[in-house]
Short mmCIF file of C-alpha atoms and ligand atoms in Angstrom, two decimals:
data_model
loop_
_atom_site.label_atom_id
_atom_site.label_comp_id
_atom_site.label_asym_id
_atom_site.label_seq_id
_atom_site.Cartn_x
_atom_site.Cartn_y
_atom_site.Cartn_z
CA UNK A 1 -18.72 -4.42 -14.14
CA UNK A 2 -17.12 -0.98 -14.44
CA UNK A 3 -14.34 -0.48 -16.97
CA UNK A 4 -11.71 2.09 -17.82
CA UNK A 5 -11.15 3.09 -21.44
CA UNK A 6 -7.75 4.48 -22.42
CA UNK A 7 -6.89 6.11 -25.74
CA UNK A 8 -3.12 5.78 -25.89
CA UNK A 9 -0.33 7.35 -27.88
CA UNK A 10 -0.36 10.98 -26.71
CA UNK A 11 2.07 12.86 -24.53
CA UNK A 12 1.10 13.85 -21.00
CA UNK A 13 1.29 17.44 -19.83
CA UNK A 14 -0.36 18.70 -16.65
CA UNK A 15 -0.46 18.72 -12.89
CA UNK A 16 -2.29 16.63 -10.35
CA UNK A 17 -2.40 16.18 -6.61
CA UNK A 18 -0.93 13.08 -4.95
CA UNK A 19 -3.17 11.75 -2.19
CA UNK A 20 -2.41 10.21 1.17
CA UNK A 21 -0.69 6.84 1.35
CA UNK A 22 -3.18 3.97 1.48
CA UNK A 23 -0.72 1.70 3.26
CA UNK A 24 -0.22 4.16 6.11
CA UNK A 25 -3.80 5.38 6.36
CA UNK A 26 -4.96 1.78 6.93
CA UNK A 27 -2.81 0.93 9.99
CA UNK A 28 -3.46 4.41 11.43
CA UNK A 29 -7.23 3.83 11.10
CA UNK A 30 -6.98 0.48 12.91
CA UNK A 31 -4.60 1.98 15.51
CA UNK A 32 -7.42 4.38 16.50
CA UNK A 33 -9.06 1.37 18.13
CA UNK A 34 -6.35 1.63 20.82
CA UNK A 35 -7.42 5.16 21.72
CA UNK A 36 -10.41 6.02 23.90
CA UNK A 37 -10.56 9.53 22.49
CA UNK A 38 -11.35 11.25 19.22
CA UNK A 39 -8.75 11.22 16.42
CA UNK A 40 -8.86 13.37 13.31
CA UNK A 41 -6.86 11.90 10.44
CA UNK A 42 -6.13 14.15 7.47
CA UNK A 43 -5.00 13.30 3.94
CA UNK A 44 -6.82 9.96 3.93
CA UNK A 45 -7.34 8.64 0.40
CA UNK A 46 -10.88 7.78 -0.65
CA UNK A 47 -10.12 4.24 -1.75
CA UNK A 48 -12.26 1.20 -1.15
CA UNK A 49 -9.84 -0.46 1.32
CA UNK A 50 -10.18 2.67 3.49
CA UNK A 51 -13.99 2.81 3.14
CA UNK A 52 -14.22 -0.88 4.06
CA UNK A 53 -11.92 -0.45 7.07
CA UNK A 54 -14.07 2.44 8.36
CA UNK A 55 -17.12 0.21 7.95
CA UNK A 56 -15.43 -2.53 10.01
CA UNK A 57 -14.75 -0.03 12.79
CA UNK A 58 -18.36 1.21 12.68
CA UNK A 59 -19.54 -2.40 12.96
CA UNK A 60 -17.55 -2.63 16.21
CA UNK A 61 -19.29 0.43 17.65
CA UNK A 62 -16.85 3.22 16.73
CA UNK A 63 -17.66 6.49 15.05
CA UNK A 64 -15.52 6.24 11.92
CA UNK A 65 -16.29 8.30 8.86
CA UNK A 66 -15.12 10.97 6.47
CA UNK A 67 -15.99 14.42 7.83
CA UNK A 68 -14.25 16.28 4.99
CA UNK A 69 -12.96 15.46 1.52
CA UNK A 70 -9.92 13.62 2.94
CA UNK A 71 -10.45 13.98 6.67
CA UNK A 72 -11.62 11.11 8.80
CA UNK A 73 -12.91 11.30 12.37
CA UNK A 74 -12.62 8.22 14.52
CA UNK A 75 -13.90 7.85 18.05
CA UNK A 76 -13.40 4.34 19.34
CA UNK A 77 -14.06 5.12 23.00
CA UNK A 78 -16.97 2.71 23.24
CA UNK A 79 -16.08 -0.14 20.89
CA UNK A 80 -16.55 -3.78 21.80
CA UNK A 81 -14.00 -6.42 20.93
CA UNK A 82 -16.33 -8.33 18.67
CA UNK A 83 -15.94 -8.06 14.90
CA UNK A 84 -19.34 -8.06 13.20
CA UNK A 85 -18.53 -8.27 9.51
CA UNK A 86 -16.35 -11.36 8.91
CA UNK A 87 -16.77 -11.35 5.09
CA UNK A 88 -15.48 -7.76 4.88
CA UNK A 89 -12.51 -8.56 7.14
CA UNK A 90 -11.56 -11.55 5.01
CA UNK A 91 -11.49 -9.37 1.86
CA UNK A 92 -8.63 -7.18 3.01
CA UNK A 93 -5.04 -7.63 4.13
CA UNK A 94 -5.02 -4.53 6.31
CA UNK A 95 -7.71 -6.03 8.53
CA UNK A 96 -4.88 -8.15 9.98
CA UNK A 97 -4.12 -5.04 12.10
CA UNK A 98 -7.26 -5.90 14.08
CA UNK A 99 -5.21 -8.71 15.66
CA UNK A 100 -2.66 -6.33 17.21
CA UNK A 101 -5.17 -3.76 18.44
CA UNK A 102 -7.74 -6.22 19.83
CA UNK A 103 -5.17 -8.28 21.71
CA UNK A 104 -3.84 -5.04 23.20
CA UNK A 105 -7.21 -3.53 24.16
CA UNK A 106 -9.32 -6.59 24.97
CA UNK A 107 -6.76 -9.36 25.58
CA UNK A 108 -8.26 -11.43 22.80
CA UNK A 109 -9.02 -11.38 19.10
CA UNK A 110 -11.19 -13.69 17.05
CA UNK A 111 -11.35 -13.07 13.32
CA UNK A 112 -11.19 -14.67 9.91
CA UNK A 113 -7.89 -14.98 8.06
CA UNK A 114 -7.27 -11.57 6.45
CA UNK A 115 -7.52 -11.60 2.65
CA UNK A 116 -5.69 -9.27 0.30
CA UNK A 117 -4.64 -8.87 -3.28
CA UNK A 118 -4.86 -11.78 -5.57
CA UNK A 119 -1.23 -12.86 -5.83
CA UNK A 120 -0.73 -16.01 -3.84
CA UNK A 121 -0.32 -17.04 -0.21
CA UNK A 122 -0.10 -14.25 2.36
CA UNK A 123 1.07 -16.03 5.55
CA UNK A 124 0.80 -14.36 8.99
CA UNK A 125 3.08 -16.56 11.12
CA UNK A 126 5.42 -13.61 11.80
CA UNK A 127 2.48 -11.57 13.13
CA UNK A 128 1.59 -14.51 15.39
CA UNK A 129 5.24 -14.86 16.44
CA UNK A 130 5.16 -11.23 17.64
CA UNK A 131 1.99 -11.82 19.70
CA UNK A 132 3.32 -15.12 21.13
CA UNK A 133 6.55 -13.46 22.25
CA UNK A 134 4.41 -10.92 24.13
CA UNK A 135 2.71 -13.82 25.92
CA UNK A 136 -0.42 -14.49 23.84
CA UNK A 137 -1.51 -17.89 22.56
CA UNK A 138 -2.46 -18.05 18.91
CA UNK A 139 -4.30 -20.71 16.96
CA UNK A 140 -5.84 -21.04 13.53
CA UNK A 141 -8.62 -23.43 12.58
CA UNK A 142 -10.73 -23.53 9.43
CA UNK A 143 -9.59 -20.05 8.41
CA UNK A 144 -10.44 -18.54 11.80
CA UNK A 145 -7.77 -17.07 14.04
CA UNK A 146 -7.99 -16.96 17.82
CA UNK A 147 -5.46 -14.98 19.85
CA UNK A 148 -5.73 -14.87 23.63
CA UNK A 149 -3.72 -13.38 26.44
CA UNK A 150 -4.54 -15.27 29.68
CA UNK A 151 -2.59 -12.70 31.67
CA UNK A 152 -1.44 -9.17 30.82
CA UNK A 153 0.92 -9.07 27.82
CA UNK A 154 4.59 -8.80 28.79
CA UNK A 155 7.35 -6.81 27.11
CA UNK A 156 9.85 -8.92 25.18
CA UNK A 157 12.82 -9.03 22.83
CA UNK A 158 11.45 -10.22 19.50
CA UNK A 159 13.38 -11.03 16.34
CA UNK A 160 11.17 -11.41 13.28
CA UNK A 161 12.41 -14.18 10.97
CA UNK A 162 11.40 -12.24 7.90
CA UNK A 163 11.13 -8.52 7.14
CA UNK A 164 7.39 -7.89 7.03
CA UNK A 165 5.50 -4.60 6.98
CA UNK A 166 2.39 -6.22 8.47
CA UNK A 167 4.18 -8.16 11.22
CA UNK A 168 6.26 -5.12 12.19
CA UNK A 169 3.17 -2.90 12.46
CA UNK A 170 1.12 -5.54 14.28
CA UNK A 171 3.88 -6.16 16.85
CA UNK A 172 4.16 -2.42 17.46
CA UNK A 173 0.36 -2.14 17.84
CA UNK A 174 0.27 -5.03 20.31
CA UNK A 175 3.19 -3.74 22.40
CA UNK A 176 2.58 0.00 22.57
CA UNK A 177 0.54 -0.25 25.81
CA UNK A 178 2.55 -3.10 27.37
CA UNK A 179 4.59 -2.28 30.52
CA UNK A 180 8.36 -2.16 30.00
CA UNK A 181 10.49 -2.07 26.86
CA UNK A 182 9.76 -4.28 23.88
CA UNK A 183 12.51 -4.48 21.28
CA UNK A 184 11.64 -5.75 17.82
CA UNK A 185 14.52 -6.72 15.54
CA UNK A 186 14.62 -7.26 11.76
CA UNK A 187 11.77 -4.83 11.18
CA UNK A 188 10.42 -3.23 8.02
CA UNK A 189 11.28 0.43 7.50
CA UNK A 190 8.81 1.46 4.79
CA UNK A 191 7.52 5.04 5.07
CA UNK A 192 4.16 3.58 6.07
CA UNK A 193 5.77 1.93 9.13
CA UNK A 194 7.36 5.27 10.06
CA UNK A 195 4.04 7.08 9.50
CA UNK A 196 2.24 4.71 11.89
CA UNK A 197 4.99 5.16 14.51
CA UNK A 198 4.84 8.95 14.12
CA UNK A 199 1.06 8.79 14.61
CA UNK A 200 1.35 6.64 17.75
CA UNK A 201 4.09 8.88 19.17
CA UNK A 202 1.90 11.92 18.53
CA UNK A 203 -0.76 10.12 20.60
CA UNK A 204 1.67 9.71 23.50
CA UNK A 205 3.48 6.47 22.62
CA UNK A 206 7.24 6.10 23.14
CA UNK A 207 8.56 4.32 20.09
CA UNK A 208 11.98 4.69 18.53
CA UNK A 209 12.79 3.27 15.10
CA UNK A 210 16.51 2.66 14.69
CA UNK A 211 17.12 1.16 11.26
CA UNK A 212 16.49 -2.56 11.55
CA UNK A 213 15.24 -2.30 15.15
CA UNK A 214 12.26 -0.74 16.92
CA UNK A 215 12.18 -0.04 20.65
CA UNK A 216 8.73 0.41 22.21
CA UNK A 217 8.63 1.78 25.76
CA UNK A 218 5.12 0.89 26.88
CA UNK A 219 2.82 3.73 27.99
CA UNK A 220 -0.34 3.55 30.11
CA UNK A 221 -2.64 5.14 27.55
CA UNK A 222 -2.81 6.99 24.25
CA UNK A 223 -4.68 10.23 23.69
CA UNK A 224 -6.55 11.59 20.67
CA UNK A 225 -4.77 13.70 18.09
CA UNK A 226 -5.05 15.40 14.70
CA UNK A 227 -2.62 13.73 12.30
CA UNK A 228 -1.75 14.04 8.61
CA UNK A 229 -0.90 10.95 6.55
CA UNK A 230 2.18 10.92 4.27
CA UNK A 231 1.65 11.24 0.51
CA UNK A 232 1.36 7.97 -1.39
CA UNK A 233 4.72 6.98 -2.83
CA UNK A 234 3.32 4.28 -5.11
CA UNK A 235 0.69 6.63 -6.53
CA UNK A 236 3.49 9.14 -7.31
CA UNK A 237 5.65 6.47 -8.93
CA UNK A 238 2.74 5.13 -10.98
CA UNK A 239 2.08 8.56 -12.54
CA UNK A 240 5.82 9.00 -13.12
CA UNK A 241 5.79 5.68 -14.98
CA UNK A 242 2.92 6.99 -17.16
CA UNK A 243 4.96 10.08 -18.08
CA UNK A 244 8.03 7.92 -18.73
CA UNK A 245 6.16 5.82 -21.26
CA UNK A 246 4.19 8.61 -22.97
CA UNK A 247 6.68 11.46 -22.78
CA UNK A 248 5.69 14.90 -21.56
CA UNK A 249 5.92 16.75 -18.27
CA UNK A 250 3.88 16.37 -15.09
CA UNK A 251 3.79 18.20 -11.80
CA UNK A 252 2.84 15.93 -8.91
CA UNK A 253 1.71 18.25 -6.15
CA UNK A 254 2.32 16.95 -2.65
CA UNK A 255 4.60 14.09 -3.77
CA UNK A 256 7.50 13.34 -1.39
CA UNK A 257 10.85 12.78 -3.10
CA UNK A 258 12.73 11.47 -0.05
CA UNK A 259 10.47 8.37 0.08
CA UNK A 260 11.21 7.41 -3.51
CA UNK A 261 14.77 8.53 -4.15
CA UNK A 262 15.96 4.94 -4.85
CA UNK A 263 13.47 4.52 -7.70
CA UNK A 264 13.96 8.10 -8.94
CA UNK A 265 17.64 7.30 -9.38
CA UNK A 266 16.68 4.34 -11.62
CA UNK A 267 14.12 6.48 -13.49
CA UNK A 268 16.89 9.07 -14.01
CA UNK A 269 19.15 6.46 -15.61
CA UNK A 270 16.23 5.48 -17.86
CA UNK A 271 16.09 9.06 -19.15
CA UNK A 272 13.40 10.67 -16.99
CA UNK A 273 14.25 14.11 -15.62
CA UNK A 274 13.07 14.55 -12.06
CA UNK A 275 13.09 17.72 -10.00
CA UNK A 276 11.57 18.24 -6.60
CA UNK A 277 10.99 20.79 -3.90
CA UNK A 278 9.07 20.65 -0.65
CA UNK A 279 5.71 20.83 -2.38
CA UNK A 280 6.03 18.78 -5.53
CA UNK A 281 7.90 16.51 -7.89
CA UNK A 282 8.19 17.49 -11.54
CA UNK A 283 8.88 14.65 -13.95
CA UNK A 284 9.80 15.09 -17.61
CA UNK A 285 10.39 12.48 -20.29
CA UNK A 286 11.08 12.52 -24.01
CA UNK A 287 9.25 9.20 -24.15
CA UNK A 288 12.30 7.44 -25.51
CA UNK A 289 13.30 5.67 -22.31
CA UNK A 290 16.14 3.23 -21.65
CA UNK A 291 15.70 -0.17 -20.05
CA UNK A 292 16.80 -1.31 -16.59
CA UNK A 293 17.03 -4.44 -14.46
CA UNK A 294 15.45 -4.33 -11.01
CA UNK A 295 14.92 -6.68 -8.09
CA UNK A 296 12.14 -6.04 -5.59
CA UNK A 297 13.18 -5.90 -1.94
CA UNK A 298 12.10 -4.31 1.34
CA UNK A 299 12.43 -0.52 1.64
CA UNK A 300 14.59 1.44 0.88
CA UNK A 301 15.15 -0.75 -2.19
CA UNK A 302 12.84 -1.34 -5.17
CA UNK A 303 9.18 -1.68 -4.03
CA UNK A 304 7.21 -4.74 -5.01
CA UNK A 305 4.18 -2.43 -5.32
CA UNK A 306 5.80 -0.87 -8.40
CA UNK A 307 6.81 -4.16 -10.03
CA UNK A 308 3.89 -4.49 -12.52
CA UNK A 309 3.89 -0.81 -13.51
CA UNK A 310 7.67 -0.95 -14.02
CA UNK A 311 7.35 -4.08 -16.17
CA UNK A 312 4.81 -2.16 -18.29
CA UNK A 313 7.38 0.66 -18.72
CA UNK A 314 10.03 -1.83 -19.87
CA UNK A 315 7.81 -2.86 -22.83
CA UNK A 316 8.50 0.65 -24.22
CA UNK A 317 12.17 0.87 -23.18
CA UNK A 318 15.18 0.67 -25.50
CA UNK A 319 16.96 -2.56 -24.67
CA UNK A 320 14.10 -3.80 -22.43
CA UNK A 321 15.04 -5.15 -19.04
CA UNK A 322 14.16 -7.53 -16.24
CA UNK A 323 12.14 -7.49 -13.05
CA UNK A 324 12.89 -10.07 -10.38
CA UNK A 325 10.22 -10.43 -7.70
CA UNK A 326 11.61 -11.33 -4.27
CA UNK A 327 8.62 -10.43 -2.08
CA UNK A 328 5.44 -11.88 -3.61
CA UNK A 329 6.27 -14.76 -5.99
CA UNK A 330 2.71 -14.74 -7.39
CA UNK A 331 2.74 -11.13 -8.56
CA UNK A 332 2.77 -11.89 -12.29
CA UNK A 333 -0.96 -11.72 -13.17
CA UNK A 334 -0.28 -8.78 -15.47
CA UNK A 335 2.05 -10.75 -17.79
CA UNK A 336 -0.64 -12.45 -19.90
CA UNK A 337 -2.51 -9.14 -20.17
CA UNK A 338 0.54 -7.22 -21.46
CA UNK A 339 1.14 -10.09 -23.89
CA UNK A 340 -2.36 -9.40 -25.31
CA UNK A 341 -0.98 -5.95 -26.21
CA UNK A 342 1.99 -7.44 -28.06
CA UNK A 343 4.51 -7.39 -25.22
CA UNK A 344 7.50 -9.70 -25.52
CA UNK A 345 7.76 -10.98 -21.98
CA UNK A 346 9.26 -14.28 -20.92
CA UNK A 347 8.75 -15.45 -17.38
CA UNK A 348 11.52 -17.47 -15.76
CA UNK A 349 10.79 -18.50 -12.18
CA UNK A 350 10.39 -15.24 -10.24
CA UNK A 351 11.70 -12.99 -13.02
CA UNK A 352 10.37 -11.51 -16.22
CA UNK A 353 12.61 -10.72 -19.18
CA UNK A 354 11.07 -7.98 -21.27
CA UNK A 355 12.06 -6.72 -24.73
CA UNK A 356 10.97 -3.45 -26.30
CA UNK A 357 7.71 -4.29 -28.07
CA UNK A 358 5.25 -2.83 -30.58
CA UNK A 359 2.44 -2.32 -28.11
CA UNK A 360 -1.14 -2.09 -29.40
CA UNK A 361 -4.50 -1.54 -27.75
CA UNK A 362 -6.44 -4.53 -26.37
CA UNK A 363 -9.23 -5.50 -23.99
CA UNK A 364 -7.52 -6.28 -20.70
CA UNK A 365 -8.40 -7.71 -17.29
CA UNK A 366 -6.89 -6.25 -14.11
CA UNK A 367 -5.92 -9.20 -11.91
CA UNK A 368 -4.99 -7.17 -8.82
CA UNK A 369 -4.47 -3.56 -7.76
CA UNK A 370 -0.97 -2.89 -9.11
CA UNK A 371 -1.47 -5.17 -12.11
CA UNK A 372 -4.47 -2.98 -12.99
CA UNK A 373 -2.30 0.14 -12.70
CA UNK A 374 0.27 -1.50 -14.98
CA UNK A 375 -2.37 -2.05 -17.66
CA UNK A 376 -3.23 1.66 -17.54
CA UNK A 377 0.46 2.60 -17.88
CA UNK A 378 0.80 0.30 -20.90
CA UNK A 379 -2.50 1.44 -22.46
CA UNK A 380 -1.44 5.09 -22.26
CA UNK A 381 1.71 4.25 -24.21
CA UNK A 382 0.10 1.98 -26.81
CA UNK A 383 -1.64 3.19 -29.97
CA UNK A 384 -5.42 2.80 -30.02
CA UNK A 385 -8.18 2.41 -27.45
CA UNK A 386 -7.74 -0.17 -24.71
CA UNK A 387 -10.36 -1.31 -22.24
CA UNK A 388 -9.37 -2.32 -18.72
CA UNK A 389 -11.89 -4.57 -16.95
CA UNK A 390 -12.13 -5.40 -13.22
CA UNK A 391 -11.74 -1.80 -12.13
CA UNK A 392 -12.76 -2.87 -8.60
CA UNK A 393 -9.15 -3.92 -7.98
CA UNK A 394 -7.80 -0.54 -9.04
CA UNK A 395 -10.12 1.54 -6.83
CA UNK A 396 -8.90 -0.43 -3.80
CA UNK A 397 -5.75 1.67 -3.86
CA UNK A 398 -5.96 4.57 -6.33
CA UNK A 399 -8.35 7.43 -5.66
CA UNK A 400 -9.79 8.92 -8.82
CA UNK A 401 -7.10 7.48 -11.10
CA UNK A 402 -9.14 8.48 -14.15
CA UNK A 403 -9.50 12.11 -13.00
CA UNK A 404 -5.82 12.36 -12.06
CA UNK A 405 -4.53 10.95 -15.36
CA UNK A 406 -7.00 13.27 -17.15
CA UNK A 407 -5.43 16.17 -15.20
CA UNK A 408 -2.15 15.10 -16.82
CA UNK A 409 -3.77 15.21 -20.25
CA UNK A 410 -4.34 11.45 -20.63
CA UNK A 411 -7.34 10.37 -22.70
CA UNK A 412 -8.94 8.11 -20.16
CA UNK A 413 -12.57 7.52 -19.19
CA UNK A 414 -14.46 5.61 -16.56
CA UNK A 415 -17.28 3.51 -18.03
CA UNK A 416 -19.92 2.73 -15.43
CA UNK A 417 -21.86 -0.42 -16.29
CA UNK A 418 -25.38 -0.57 -14.97
N1 EPU B 1 5.46 -12.89 5.11
C1 EPU B 1 5.58 -14.13 5.70
N2 EPU B 1 5.02 -14.31 6.92
C2 EPU B 1 4.36 -13.31 7.57
C3 EPU B 1 4.22 -12.06 6.97
C4 EPU B 1 4.80 -11.87 5.72
O1 EPU B 1 6.17 -15.03 5.13
O2 EPU B 1 3.88 -13.55 8.69
C5 EPU B 1 6.07 -12.67 3.80
C6 EPU B 1 5.07 -12.32 2.70
O3 EPU B 1 4.48 -13.47 2.16
C7 EPU B 1 5.97 -11.59 1.74
C8 EPU B 1 6.93 -10.83 2.64
O4 EPU B 1 6.90 -11.53 3.89
O5 EPU B 1 6.70 -12.52 1.01
C9 EPU B 1 6.58 -9.40 2.88
O6 EPU B 1 5.20 -9.27 3.23
P1 EPU B 1 4.71 -8.06 4.16
O7 EPU B 1 4.21 -8.65 5.42
O8 EPU B 1 5.77 -7.03 4.22
O9 EPU B 1 3.48 -7.50 3.33
P2 EPU B 1 2.08 -7.07 3.88
O10 EPU B 1 2.23 -6.37 5.17
O11 EPU B 1 1.14 -8.19 3.77
C10 EPU B 1 2.15 -4.67 2.85
C11 EPU B 1 1.30 -3.89 1.89
C12 EPU B 1 1.47 -4.45 0.49
C13 EPU B 1 2.95 -4.39 0.13
C14 EPU B 1 3.80 -5.13 1.16
C15 EPU B 1 5.29 -5.02 0.92
C16 EPU B 1 -0.57 -3.17 3.19
C17 EPU B 1 -2.01 -3.28 3.50
N3 EPU B 1 -0.09 -4.00 2.27
O12 EPU B 1 1.66 -6.00 2.78
O13 EPU B 1 0.74 -3.59 -0.36
O14 EPU B 1 3.14 -5.01 -1.13
O15 EPU B 1 3.52 -4.59 2.47
O16 EPU B 1 5.69 -3.69 0.92
O17 EPU B 1 0.14 -2.33 3.74
C18 EPU B 1 -0.30 -2.98 -2.36
O18 EPU B 1 -0.49 -1.86 -1.86
O19 EPU B 1 -0.46 -3.23 -3.59
C19 EPU B 1 0.15 -4.06 -1.50
C20 EPU B 1 0.05 -5.34 -1.83
#
């Protein structure tokens, strides 16, 4: 198994490029299945969830591949509705978007329960509620999902019971080609939801996002387009966390401040200096950061995808702090790993209480994508050489994390095991 080795304790100075947002590239890739034309998607990160999604599309008969460093070409004009690679689909959460696009294009979808990161149950009843309101029947048996529309789907007024990125996107995907106006209430408003809507609108859709509501005026067809994915806000925030812990100054080229202003405000109170213009964010830290208390919540509030990395920062922060997890109650796999490094962390229900700790190097196991990133943040701040195992989780969502942290001056290496 591949590993990452991190020699901690030095300041970070340098510049690196922030890639495209994994969580918008994925729905955009699946949305291409709605389009009987060629789409060129730029700024797509080379992460394994993207590579696997392209492979799923190829298995269905689409052309779907990188044609440049970060440019993907997808032509789904002649796909069939049958998914060939069930094991690959069940490895990934984003494959749930197949439900929305297949029910729209073929009137039925048959697939295994989508998988996802390793932090507890990931229900899909809100996705199914969206499809049912549009007139489909949904059933699940032995981990297999069947969705069928006996007649054409019908526009509807849908109120999701829970704010969900996946259910919002899936309901939009299923309704974009349905006659009439579908209104979806209590929707997610993450930048990745907006990115997907911008992509669909560029392809001819008529979708308006109004705060907690989305109105979809169905169109007859979508056309091909060239589209550029937003920069990855969690990648930007992860590297900012590294600089916060180590001290130093980093230029994050391509990072988008407006997507992360809520967290930047918290980082500012912790002592990080953040400046931005249209092309970059510059983050500076003396390395002597203050603590903070945060609660994860849907956008625009504190992102659950930064919870573990933020908890790692708090181990180095004067006065420590707390993280309360309100989205994924199982997202605490990193706690035992940080404790191996000397972290004083107490877990109480869905919160962690963290005190400033003497952090030392250790051999660590990534338990999921963001937990793995948290271990790298902590290892960069701790004295000595840490080893992070289970790198497969990290490459699901961070392209070239080792190269990018090296660009910032971090002493980090990828160890390929044969
Ligand atoms: N939920 C339900 N029922 C549903 C759907 C969701 O109860 O039918 C619950 C979930 O269990 C969770 C909450 O609603 O408690 C929010 O889940 P959401 O549906 O918003 O998450 P998701 O769409 O499964 C995406 C990202 C996650 C990110 C979350 C929240 C992708 C592929 N995944 O997941 O990304 O944490 O939104 O922002 O876009 C990551 O990148 O590390 C990652 C896990």
